[in-house]
PDB file of C-alpha atoms in Angstrom:
ATOM      1  CA  MET A   1      17.664  20.135  16.363  1.00  0.00           C
ATOM      2  CA  LYS A   2      16.245  16.886  15.037  1.00  0.00           C
ATOM      3  CA  ARG A   3      16.967  15.878  11.455  1.00  0.00           C
ATOM      4  CA  ILE A   4      15.646  12.884   9.525  1.00  0.00           C
ATOM      5  CA  VAL A   5      16.476  11.362   6.138  1.00  0.00           C
ATOM      6  CA  VAL A   6      13.538   9.707   4.375  1.00  0.00           C
ATOM      7  CA  ALA A   7      13.547   7.615   1.194  1.00  0.00           C
ATOM      8  CA  ASP A   8      11.196   5.176  -0.454  1.00  0.00           C
ATOM      9  CA  SER A   9      12.026   1.491  -0.742  1.00  0.00           C
ATOM     10  CA  SER A  10      13.318   1.780  -4.304  1.00  0.00           C
ATOM     11  CA  SER A  11      16.525   2.898  -2.572  1.00  0.00           C
ATOM     12  CA  ASN A  12      16.966  -0.632  -1.142  1.00  0.00           C
ATOM     13  CA  VAL A  13      17.999   1.100   2.104  1.00  0.00           C
ATOM     14  CA  PHE A  14      16.150   0.185   5.298  1.00  0.00           C
ATOM     15  CA  SER A  15      18.648   1.439   7.894  1.00  0.00           C
ATOM     16  CA  LEU A  16      21.184   4.250   7.836  1.00  0.00           C
ATOM     17  CA  PRO A  17      23.869   4.423  10.548  1.00  0.00           C
ATOM     18  CA  GLY A  18      24.589   7.772  12.145  1.00  0.00           C
ATOM     19  CA  VAL A  19      21.288   9.536  11.436  1.00  0.00           C
ATOM     20  CA  GLN A  20      17.599   9.133  12.042  1.00  0.00           C
ATOM     21  CA  TYR A  21      16.161   7.439   8.987  1.00  0.00           C
ATOM     22  CA  ALA A  22      12.828   6.186   7.659  1.00  0.00           C
ATOM     23  CA  CYS A  23      12.064   4.079   4.589  1.00  0.00           C
ATOM     24  CA  VAL A  24       8.609   4.350   3.013  1.00  0.00           C
ATOM     25  CA  PRO A  25       7.619   1.092   1.268  1.00  0.00           C
ATOM     26  CA  LEU A  26       6.179   0.748  -2.198  1.00  0.00           C
ATOM     27  CA  LYS A  27       3.793  -2.106  -2.943  1.00  0.00           C
ATOM     28  CA  ILE A  28       3.814  -4.695  -5.702  1.00  0.00           C
ATOM     29  CA  TYR A  29       0.710  -6.583  -6.863  1.00  0.00           C
ATOM     30  CA  VAL A  30       1.049  -9.953  -8.573  1.00  0.00           C
ATOM     31  CA  ASP A  31      -1.958 -12.151  -9.399  1.00  0.00           C
ATOM     32  CA  GLY A  32      -4.087 -10.458  -6.738  1.00  0.00           C
ATOM     33  CA  VAL A  33      -1.448 -10.702  -3.994  1.00  0.00           C
ATOM     34  CA  GLU A  34       0.007  -7.586  -2.362  1.00  0.00           C
ATOM     35  CA  TYR A  35       3.737  -7.570  -1.585  1.00  0.00           C
ATOM     36  CA  VAL A  36       4.852  -4.736   0.704  1.00  0.00           C
ATOM     37  CA  ASP A  37       8.443  -3.723  -0.040  1.00  0.00           C
ATOM     38  CA  ASP A  38       9.708  -3.548   3.528  1.00  0.00           C
ATOM     39  CA  GLU A  39      12.341  -5.422   5.539  1.00  0.00           C
ATOM     40  CA  SER A  40      10.062  -8.424   6.035  1.00  0.00           C
ATOM     41  CA  LEU A  41       9.426  -8.999   2.320  1.00  0.00           C
ATOM     42  CA  ASN A  42      10.415 -12.450   1.059  1.00  0.00           C
ATOM     43  CA  VAL A  43      12.130 -11.318  -2.153  1.00  0.00           C
ATOM     44  CA  PRO A  44      12.744 -14.827  -3.611  1.00  0.00           C
ATOM     45  CA  GLU A  45       9.036 -15.542  -3.170  1.00  0.00           C
ATOM     46  CA  LEU A  46       8.177 -12.324  -5.012  1.00  0.00           C
ATOM     47  CA  ILE A  47      10.552 -13.179  -7.865  1.00  0.00           C
ATOM     48  CA  GLU A  48       9.058 -16.639  -8.225  1.00  0.00           C
ATOM     49  CA  ALA A  49       5.538 -15.206  -8.249  1.00  0.00           C
ATOM     50  CA  LEU A  50       6.458 -12.714 -10.971  1.00  0.00           C
ATOM     51  CA  GLU A  51       7.998 -15.445 -13.105  1.00  0.00           C
ATOM     52  CA  ALA A  52       5.087 -17.856 -12.637  1.00  0.00           C
ATOM     53  CA  TYR A  53       2.285 -15.379 -13.367  1.00  0.00           C
ATOM     54  CA  GLN A  54       1.720 -14.695 -17.068  1.00  0.00           C
ATOM     55  CA  GLY A  55      -0.473 -11.638 -16.621  1.00  0.00           C
ATOM     56  CA  PRO A  56       0.465  -8.015 -15.927  1.00  0.00           C
ATOM     57  CA  SER A  57       1.549  -6.929 -12.471  1.00  0.00           C
ATOM     58  CA  THR A  58       1.478  -3.452 -10.942  1.00  0.00           C
ATOM     59  CA  THR A  59       3.169  -1.303  -8.340  1.00  0.00           C
ATOM     60  CA  SER A  60       1.864   1.344  -5.989  1.00  0.00           C
ATOM     61  CA  CYS A  61       3.872   4.292  -4.689  1.00  0.00           C
ATOM     62  CA  PRO A  62       3.607   5.704  -1.140  1.00  0.00           C
ATOM     63  CA  ASN A  63       0.823   8.220  -0.620  1.00  0.00           C
ATOM     64  CA  VAL A  64       0.904  11.562   1.225  1.00  0.00           C
ATOM     65  CA  VAL A  65      -0.028   9.993   4.567  1.00  0.00           C
ATOM     66  CA  ASP A  66       2.760   7.429   4.216  1.00  0.00           C
ATOM     67  CA  TRP A  67       5.332  10.172   3.743  1.00  0.00           C
ATOM     68  CA  LEU A  68       3.920  12.344   6.542  1.00  0.00           C
ATOM     69  CA  THR A  69       4.080   9.415   8.941  1.00  0.00           C
ATOM     70  CA  ALA A  70       7.710   8.834   8.009  1.00  0.00           C
ATOM     71  CA  PHE A  71       8.604  12.482   8.619  1.00  0.00           C
ATOM     72  CA  GLY A  72       7.667  12.030  12.296  1.00  0.00           C
ATOM     73  CA  GLN A  73       8.461  15.030  14.477  1.00  0.00           C
ATOM     74  CA  ALA A  74      11.716  16.145  12.914  1.00  0.00           C
ATOM     75  CA  ASP A  75      12.678  19.800  12.719  1.00  0.00           C
ATOM     76  CA  GLU A  76      14.318  19.244   9.352  1.00  0.00           C
ATOM     77  CA  VAL A  77      13.279  16.604   6.817  1.00  0.00           C
ATOM     78  CA  PHE A  78      15.505  15.574   3.927  1.00  0.00           C
ATOM     79  CA  ALA A  79      13.630  13.237   1.591  1.00  0.00           C
ATOM     80  CA  VAL A  80      14.311  11.596  -1.746  1.00  0.00           C
ATOM     81  CA  ALA A  81      11.945   9.646  -3.992  1.00  0.00           C
ATOM     82  CA  LEU A  82      12.002   7.263  -6.923  1.00  0.00           C
ATOM     83  CA  THR A  83      12.270   9.155 -10.219  1.00  0.00           C
ATOM     84  CA  SER A  84       9.139  11.062 -11.142  1.00  0.00           C
ATOM     85  CA  GLY A  85       9.682   9.713 -14.652  1.00  0.00           C
ATOM     86  CA  ILE A  86       8.118   6.370 -13.721  1.00  0.00           C
ATOM     87  CA  SER A  87       6.328   6.996 -10.411  1.00  0.00           C
ATOM     88  CA  GLY A  88       4.013   9.422  -8.664  1.00  0.00           C
ATOM     89  CA  GLY A  89       5.859   8.997  -5.378  1.00  0.00           C
ATOM     90  CA  TYR A  90       7.791  12.229  -5.788  1.00  0.00           C
ATOM     91  CA  ASN A  91       4.612  14.283  -6.184  1.00  0.00           C
ATOM     92  CA  ALA A  92       3.113  12.631  -3.100  1.00  0.00           C
ATOM     93  CA  ALA A  93       6.275  13.375  -1.114  1.00  0.00           C
ATOM     94  CA  CYS A  94       6.223  17.024  -2.209  1.00  0.00           C
ATOM     95  CA  ALA A  95       2.572  17.342  -1.165  1.00  0.00           C
ATOM     96  CA  ALA A  96       3.479  15.811   2.202  1.00  0.00           C
ATOM     97  CA  ALA A  97       6.357  18.268   2.634  1.00  0.00           C
ATOM     98  CA  ARG A  98       4.072  21.240   1.964  1.00  0.00           C
ATOM     99  CA  GLU A  99       1.461  19.949   4.400  1.00  0.00           C
ATOM    100  CA  TYR A 100       4.135  19.240   6.991  1.00  0.00           C
ATOM    101  CA  MET A 101       5.476  22.793   6.898  1.00  0.00           C
ATOM    102  CA  GLU A 102       1.953  24.252   6.981  1.00  0.00           C
ATOM    103  CA  ASP A 103       1.035  22.161  10.015  1.00  0.00           C
ATOM    104  CA  TYR A 104       4.309  22.881  11.826  1.00  0.00           C
ATOM    105  CA  PRO A 105       5.462  26.452  11.132  1.00  0.00           C
ATOM    106  CA  GLY A 106       9.199  26.742  11.610  1.00  0.00           C
ATOM    107  CA  ARG A 107       9.940  23.202  10.503  1.00  0.00           C
ATOM    108  CA  LYS A 108      11.536  22.554   7.130  1.00  0.00           C
ATOM    109  CA  ALA A 109      11.138  19.750   4.596  1.00  0.00           C
ATOM    110  CA  TYR A 110      12.786  19.181   1.239  1.00  0.00           C
ATOM    111  CA  VAL A 111      12.220  16.443  -1.344  1.00  0.00           C
ATOM    112  CA  LEU A 112      14.740  15.605  -4.065  1.00  0.00           C
ATOM    113  CA  ASP A 113      13.464  14.130  -7.310  1.00  0.00           C
ATOM    114  CA  SER A 114      16.221  11.560  -7.670  1.00  0.00           C
ATOM    115  CA  LYS A 115      15.614  11.043 -11.417  1.00  0.00           C
ATOM    116  CA  THR A 116      16.763   7.500 -10.701  1.00  0.00           C
ATOM    117  CA  THR A 117      16.233   4.409  -8.579  1.00  0.00           C
ATOM    118  CA  GLY A 118      18.069   1.563  -6.894  1.00  0.00           C
ATOM    119  CA  ALA A 119      21.813   1.782  -6.479  1.00  0.00           C
ATOM    120  CA  GLU A 120      22.074   5.464  -7.420  1.00  0.00           C
ATOM    121  CA  LEU A 121      19.326   6.338  -4.961  1.00  0.00           C
ATOM    122  CA  GLU A 122      21.329   4.413  -2.363  1.00  0.00           C
ATOM    123  CA  VAL A 123      24.365   6.591  -3.111  1.00  0.00           C
ATOM    124  CA  ILE A 124      22.256   9.744  -2.681  1.00  0.00           C
ATOM    125  CA  VAL A 125      20.834   8.525   0.627  1.00  0.00           C
ATOM    126  CA  GLU A 126      24.350   7.898   1.925  1.00  0.00           C
ATOM    127  CA  GLU A 127      25.395  11.416   0.945  1.00  0.00           C
ATOM    128  CA  TYR A 128      22.332  12.828   2.704  1.00  0.00           C
ATOM    129  CA  ALA A 129      23.450  10.989   5.852  1.00  0.00           C
ATOM    130  CA  ARG A 130      26.967  12.375   5.610  1.00  0.00           C
ATOM    131  CA  LEU A 131      25.713  15.920   5.147  1.00  0.00           C
ATOM    132  CA  CYS A 132      23.237  15.659   8.034  1.00  0.00           C
ATOM    133  CA  GLN A 133      26.076  14.811  10.403  1.00  0.00           C
ATOM    134  CA  THR A 134      27.888  18.070   9.606  1.00  0.00           C
ATOM    135  CA  ASP A 135      27.261  21.617  10.825  1.00  0.00           C
ATOM    136  CA  ALA A 136      25.766  22.581   7.467  1.00  0.00           C
ATOM    137  CA  THR A 137      22.487  24.489   7.532  1.00  0.00           C
ATOM    138  CA  PHE A 138      19.277  23.152   5.991  1.00  0.00           C
ATOM    139  CA  GLU A 139      19.762  25.341   2.940  1.00  0.00           C
ATOM    140  CA  GLU A 140      23.401  24.301   2.552  1.00  0.00           C
ATOM    141  CA  ILE A 141      22.453  20.623   2.669  1.00  0.00           C
ATOM    142  CA  VAL A 142      19.765  21.148   0.026  1.00  0.00           C
ATOM    143  CA  GLU A 143      22.241  22.940  -2.231  1.00  0.00           C
ATOM    144  CA  ALA A 144      24.886  20.255  -1.671  1.00  0.00           C
ATOM    145  CA  ILE A 145      22.573  17.300  -2.382  1.00  0.00           C
ATOM    146  CA  GLU A 146      21.276  18.925  -5.557  1.00  0.00           C
ATOM    147  CA  GLU A 147      24.842  19.383  -6.768  1.00  0.00           C
ATOM    148  CA  PHE A 148      25.759  15.840  -5.736  1.00  0.00           C
ATOM    149  CA  SER A 149      22.813  14.382  -7.645  1.00  0.00           C
ATOM    150  CA  THR A 150      24.192  15.878 -10.877  1.00  0.00           C
ATOM    151  CA  ARG A 151      27.299  13.710 -10.392  1.00  0.00           C
ATOM    152  CA  SER A 152      25.642  10.461  -9.339  1.00  0.00           C
ATOM    153  CA  HIS A 153      24.726   7.867 -11.955  1.00  0.00           C
ATOM    154  CA  LEU A 154      22.826   4.628 -12.420  1.00  0.00           C
ATOM    155  CA  MET A 155      23.750   1.991 -14.971  1.00  0.00           C
ATOM    156  CA  PHE A 156      22.321  -1.484 -15.379  1.00  0.00           C
ATOM    157  CA  ALA A 157      22.578  -4.793 -17.183  1.00  0.00           C
ATOM    158  CA  LEU A 158      19.363  -6.787 -17.448  1.00  0.00           C
ATOM    159  CA  LYS A 159      19.315 -10.501 -18.157  1.00  0.00           C
ATOM    160  CA  LYS A 160      15.523 -10.669 -18.526  1.00  0.00           C
ATOM    161  CA  VAL A 161      12.878  -8.166 -19.608  1.00  0.00           C
ATOM    162  CA  GLU A 162       9.880 -10.486 -19.425  1.00  0.00           C
ATOM    163  CA  ASN A 163       8.178  -8.434 -16.737  1.00  0.00           C
ATOM    164  CA  PHE A 164       8.461  -5.333 -18.921  1.00  0.00           C
ATOM    165  CA  ALA A 165       6.881  -7.332 -21.748  1.00  0.00           C
ATOM    166  CA  LYS A 166       3.982  -8.488 -19.557  1.00  0.00           C
ATOM    167  CA  ASN A 167       3.261  -4.870 -18.686  1.00  0.00           C
ATOM    168  CA  GLY A 168       3.409  -3.611 -22.262  1.00  0.00           C
ATOM    169  CA  ARG A 169       6.740  -1.782 -22.046  1.00  0.00           C
ATOM    170  CA  VAL A 170       8.702  -4.183 -24.249  1.00  0.00           C
ATOM    171  CA  ASN A 171       7.626  -6.228 -27.275  1.00  0.00           C
ATOM    172  CA  PRO A 172       7.033  -9.833 -26.033  1.00  0.00           C
ATOM    173  CA  LEU A 173       8.943 -11.207 -29.023  1.00  0.00           C
ATOM    174  CA  VAL A 174      11.956  -9.069 -28.120  1.00  0.00           C
ATOM    175  CA  ALA A 175      11.798 -10.351 -24.552  1.00  0.00           C
ATOM    176  CA  ARG A 176      11.696 -13.975 -25.667  1.00  0.00           C
ATOM    177  CA  LEU A 177      14.535 -13.505 -28.136  1.00  0.00           C
ATOM    178  CA  ALA A 178      16.670 -11.771 -25.533  1.00  0.00           C
ATOM    179  CA  THR A 179      16.290 -14.747 -23.220  1.00  0.00           C
ATOM    180  CA  ALA A 180      16.796 -17.353 -25.941  1.00  0.00           C
ATOM    181  CA  LEU A 181      19.896 -15.669 -27.397  1.00  0.00           C
ATOM    182  CA  ASP A 182      21.428 -14.726 -24.027  1.00  0.00           C
ATOM    183  CA  ILE A 183      21.232 -11.010 -24.820  1.00  0.00           C
ATOM    184  CA  ARG A 184      21.857  -8.534 -21.990  1.00  0.00           C
ATOM    185  CA  ILE A 185      20.251  -5.098 -22.064  1.00  0.00           C
ATOM    186  CA  VAL A 186      22.792  -2.489 -20.925  1.00  0.00           C
ATOM    187  CA  GLY A 187      21.556   0.983 -20.108  1.00  0.00           C
ATOM    188  CA  GLN A 188      21.366   3.901 -17.715  1.00  0.00           C
ATOM    189  CA  ALA A 189      19.023   6.305 -15.989  1.00  0.00           C
ATOM    190  CA  SER A 190      18.694   9.262 -18.348  1.00  0.00           C
ATOM    191  CA  ASP A 191      18.908  12.904 -17.276  1.00  0.00           C
ATOM    192  CA  GLY A 192      15.123  12.968 -17.491  1.00  0.00           C
ATOM    193  CA  GLY A 193      14.781  10.081 -15.067  1.00  0.00           C
ATOM    194  CA  GLU A 194      13.784   7.332 -17.487  1.00  0.00           C
ATOM    195  CA  LEU A 195      15.457   4.008 -18.244  1.00  0.00           C
ATOM    196  CA  GLN A 196      17.559   4.457 -21.371  1.00  0.00           C
ATOM    197  CA  LEU A 197      18.895   1.605 -23.510  1.00  0.00           C
ATOM    198  CA  LEU A 198      22.550   1.961 -24.490  1.00  0.00           C
ATOM    199  CA  GLN A 199      23.597  -1.447 -25.851  1.00  0.00           C
ATOM    200  CA  LYS A 200      22.412  -4.985 -26.491  1.00  0.00           C
ATOM    201  CA  VAL A 201      25.274  -7.314 -25.605  1.00  0.00           C
ATOM    202  CA  HIS A 202      25.635 -11.069 -26.020  1.00  0.00           C
ATOM    203  CA  GLY A 203      26.511 -12.832 -22.784  1.00  0.00           C
ATOM    204  CA  GLU A 204      27.139 -11.780 -19.216  1.00  0.00           C
ATOM    205  CA  LYS A 205      30.907 -11.347 -19.471  1.00  0.00           C
ATOM    206  CA  ARG A 206      30.598  -8.852 -22.298  1.00  0.00           C
ATOM    207  CA  ALA A 207      27.759  -7.047 -20.513  1.00  0.00           C
ATOM    208  CA  LEU A 208      29.864  -6.538 -17.381  1.00  0.00           C
ATOM    209  CA  ARG A 209      32.782  -5.315 -19.484  1.00  0.00           C
ATOM    210  CA  GLN A 210      30.445  -2.888 -21.240  1.00  0.00           C
ATOM    211  CA  LEU A 211      29.075  -1.630 -17.923  1.00  0.00           C
ATOM    212  CA  LEU A 212      32.552  -0.678 -16.732  1.00  0.00           C
ATOM    213  CA  LYS A 213      33.339   0.919 -20.083  1.00  0.00           C
ATOM    214  CA  ASN A 214      30.154   2.995 -19.817  1.00  0.00           C
ATOM    215  CA  MET A 215      31.010   4.026 -16.258  1.00  0.00           C
ATOM    216  CA  ILE A 216      34.424   5.281 -17.292  1.00  0.00           C
ATOM    217  CA  ALA A 217      32.938   7.095 -20.302  1.00  0.00           C
ATOM    218  CA  ALA A 218      30.570   8.869 -17.887  1.00  0.00           C
ATOM    219  CA  GLY A 219      33.548  10.115 -15.874  1.00  0.00           C
ATOM    220  CA  PHE A 220      33.934   7.469 -13.177  1.00  0.00           C
ATOM    221  CA  ALA A 221      37.351   7.816 -11.563  1.00  0.00           C
ATOM    222  CA  GLY A 222      37.278   5.314  -8.711  1.00  0.00           C
ATOM    223  CA  ASP A 223      34.991   6.902  -6.113  1.00  0.00           C
ATOM    224  CA  MET A 224      32.208   4.976  -4.369  1.00  0.00           C
ATOM    225  CA  VAL A 225      30.258   2.242  -6.140  1.00  0.00           C
ATOM    226  CA  ARG A 226      27.151   0.472  -4.915  1.00  0.00           C
ATOM    227  CA  LEU A 227      26.344  -2.779  -6.717  1.00  0.00           C
ATOM    228  CA  ARG A 228      22.890  -4.302  -6.387  1.00  0.00           C
ATOM    229  CA  HIS A 229      21.882  -7.592  -7.964  1.00  0.00           C
ATOM    230  CA  THR A 230      18.760  -9.731  -8.267  1.00  0.00           C
ATOM    231  CA  ALA A 231      19.730 -13.328  -7.447  1.00  0.00           C
ATOM    232  CA  ASN A 232      23.089 -12.923  -9.190  1.00  0.00           C
ATOM    233  CA  PRO A 233      25.876 -12.388  -6.621  1.00  0.00           C
ATOM    234  CA  GLU A 234      28.485 -14.008  -8.873  1.00  0.00           C
ATOM    235  CA  ALA A 235      28.080 -11.373 -11.604  1.00  0.00           C
ATOM    236  CA  ALA A 236      28.128  -8.543  -9.070  1.00  0.00           C
ATOM    237  CA  GLN A 237      31.368  -9.872  -7.613  1.00  0.00           C
ATOM    238  CA  LYS A 238      32.918 -10.234 -11.075  1.00  0.00           C
ATOM    239  CA  LEU A 239      32.100  -6.613 -11.859  1.00  0.00           C
ATOM    240  CA  ALA A 240      33.496  -5.499  -8.506  1.00  0.00           C
ATOM    241  CA  ASP A 241      36.711  -7.395  -9.225  1.00  0.00           C
ATOM    242  CA  GLU A 242      37.035  -5.733 -12.632  1.00  0.00           C
ATOM    243  CA  ILE A 243      36.487  -2.297 -11.102  1.00  0.00           C
ATOM    244  CA  LYS A 244      39.128  -3.011  -8.474  1.00  0.00           C
ATOM    245  CA  LYS A 245      41.658  -3.923 -11.163  1.00  0.00           C
ATOM    246  CA  SER A 246      41.444  -0.411 -12.586  1.00  0.00           C
ATOM    247  CA  PHE A 247      40.603   1.418  -9.333  1.00  0.00           C
ATOM    248  CA  PRO A 248      42.138  -0.504  -6.382  1.00  0.00           C
ATOM    249  CA  ASP A 249      41.028   2.043  -3.771  1.00  0.00           C
ATOM    250  CA  CYS A 250      37.401   2.196  -4.905  1.00  0.00           C
ATOM    251  CA  ASN A 251      34.807   1.991  -2.121  1.00  0.00           C
ATOM    252  CA  ILE A 252      32.555  -0.843  -3.358  1.00  0.00           C
ATOM    253  CA  ARG A 253      29.668  -2.546  -1.595  1.00  0.00           C
ATOM    254  CA  ILE A 254      27.599  -5.421  -2.991  1.00  0.00           C
ATOM    255  CA  SER A 255      24.035  -6.130  -1.837  1.00  0.00           C
ATOM    256  CA  GLU A 256      20.848  -7.743  -3.109  1.00  0.00           C
ATOM    257  CA  ASN A 257      17.970  -5.824  -4.623  1.00  0.00           C
ATOM    258  CA  ARG A 258      14.821  -5.676  -2.566  1.00  0.00           C
ATOM    259  CA  GLY A 259      11.244  -5.780  -3.862  1.00  0.00           C
ATOM    260  CA  LEU A 260      10.755  -2.822  -6.175  1.00  0.00           C
ATOM    261  CA  CYS A 261      14.189  -3.115  -7.774  1.00  0.00           C
ATOM    262  CA  SER A 262      13.778  -6.873  -8.198  1.00  0.00           C
ATOM    263  CA  TYR A 263      10.467  -6.146  -9.924  1.00  0.00           C
ATOM    264  CA  TYR A 264      12.147  -3.941 -12.537  1.00  0.00           C
ATOM    265  CA  CYS A 265      15.600  -5.557 -12.642  1.00  0.00           C
ATOM    266  CA  GLU A 266      14.368  -9.198 -12.685  1.00  0.00           C
ATOM    267  CA  ARG A 267      16.402 -12.307 -11.974  1.00  0.00           C
ATOM    268  CA  GLY A 268      20.039 -11.959 -13.016  1.00  0.00           C
ATOM    269  CA  GLY A 269      19.989  -8.167 -13.328  1.00  0.00           C
ATOM    270  CA  ILE A 270      22.679  -5.804 -12.035  1.00  0.00           C
ATOM    271  CA  LEU A 271      22.296  -2.180 -10.917  1.00  0.00           C
ATOM    272  CA  VAL A 272      25.349   0.064 -10.475  1.00  0.00           C
ATOM    273  CA  GLY A 273      25.275   3.362  -8.606  1.00  0.00           C
ATOM    274  CA  PHE A 274      28.369   5.535  -8.677  1.00  0.00           C
ATOM    275  CA  VAL A 275      29.684   9.102  -8.420  1.00  0.00           C
ATOM    276  CA  VAL A 276      31.983  11.105 -10.662  1.00  0.00           C
ATOM    277  CA  PRO A 277      34.294  13.904  -9.439  1.00  0.00           C
ATOM    278  CA  LYS A 278      33.163  17.521  -9.324  1.00  0.00           C
ATOM    279  CA  THR A 279      35.284  18.300 -12.343  1.00  0.00           C
ATOM    280  CA  GLN A 280      33.193  15.797 -14.332  1.00  0.00           C
ATOM    281  CA  LYS A 281      29.474  15.561 -15.039  1.00  0.00           C
TER     282      LYS A 281
END
């Protein structure tokens, strides 16, 4: 039996050891130029283009054909998409799953609405991989990943929100003041799959301290953590060091954001994906 895990590029994951895996790229449009969020994308070039262009930029989610192509010829498809709260990618993936099962009776496909992005999506993809390497049935894996997704979390600290301002999601004056006063926006992915502001903190050191405090308040007890940063490895390492002080055995990995997450997170931003124990939620 052939199984495949499929995610879109907001997961930042382009390869997944131990299982067959496919990543479906989103696209970013800046000043008339298309940037495909795949392994070949020059992320620093994208960041510079976003910062140089004063007009609005846009993104495009994978369509039904993109998802169907990624499914390949697997007997069982386990997919996950960027939160439906900010993207239509989940709906396209669900339509692809229905078409896939209609075209190939006997095959199965499931799509999880992650209600998140970035580092939390990365955590979910890793759990999918672990489950697919067990003897669990399709239905058992679906049940397990749905339960797991209730315990996974995304938190973030943003240094800049200028791109949000350019696209009408943040008041431009607020964006300029945040930059001028060195204010960090600390928040999380809400239960509804939207970005939720929790605190406005002065300075990076305080923002990182607040991130860890928020993680612990959410129930974090030292399980896996995936840290993703946009051109800010020093801050990611500082946060990892602080986590290790309280949770020495924590499984932490630090990586850079790719295209879509760099678009939303912007230069200097940090994304944190983590899991809380089953006794917590």
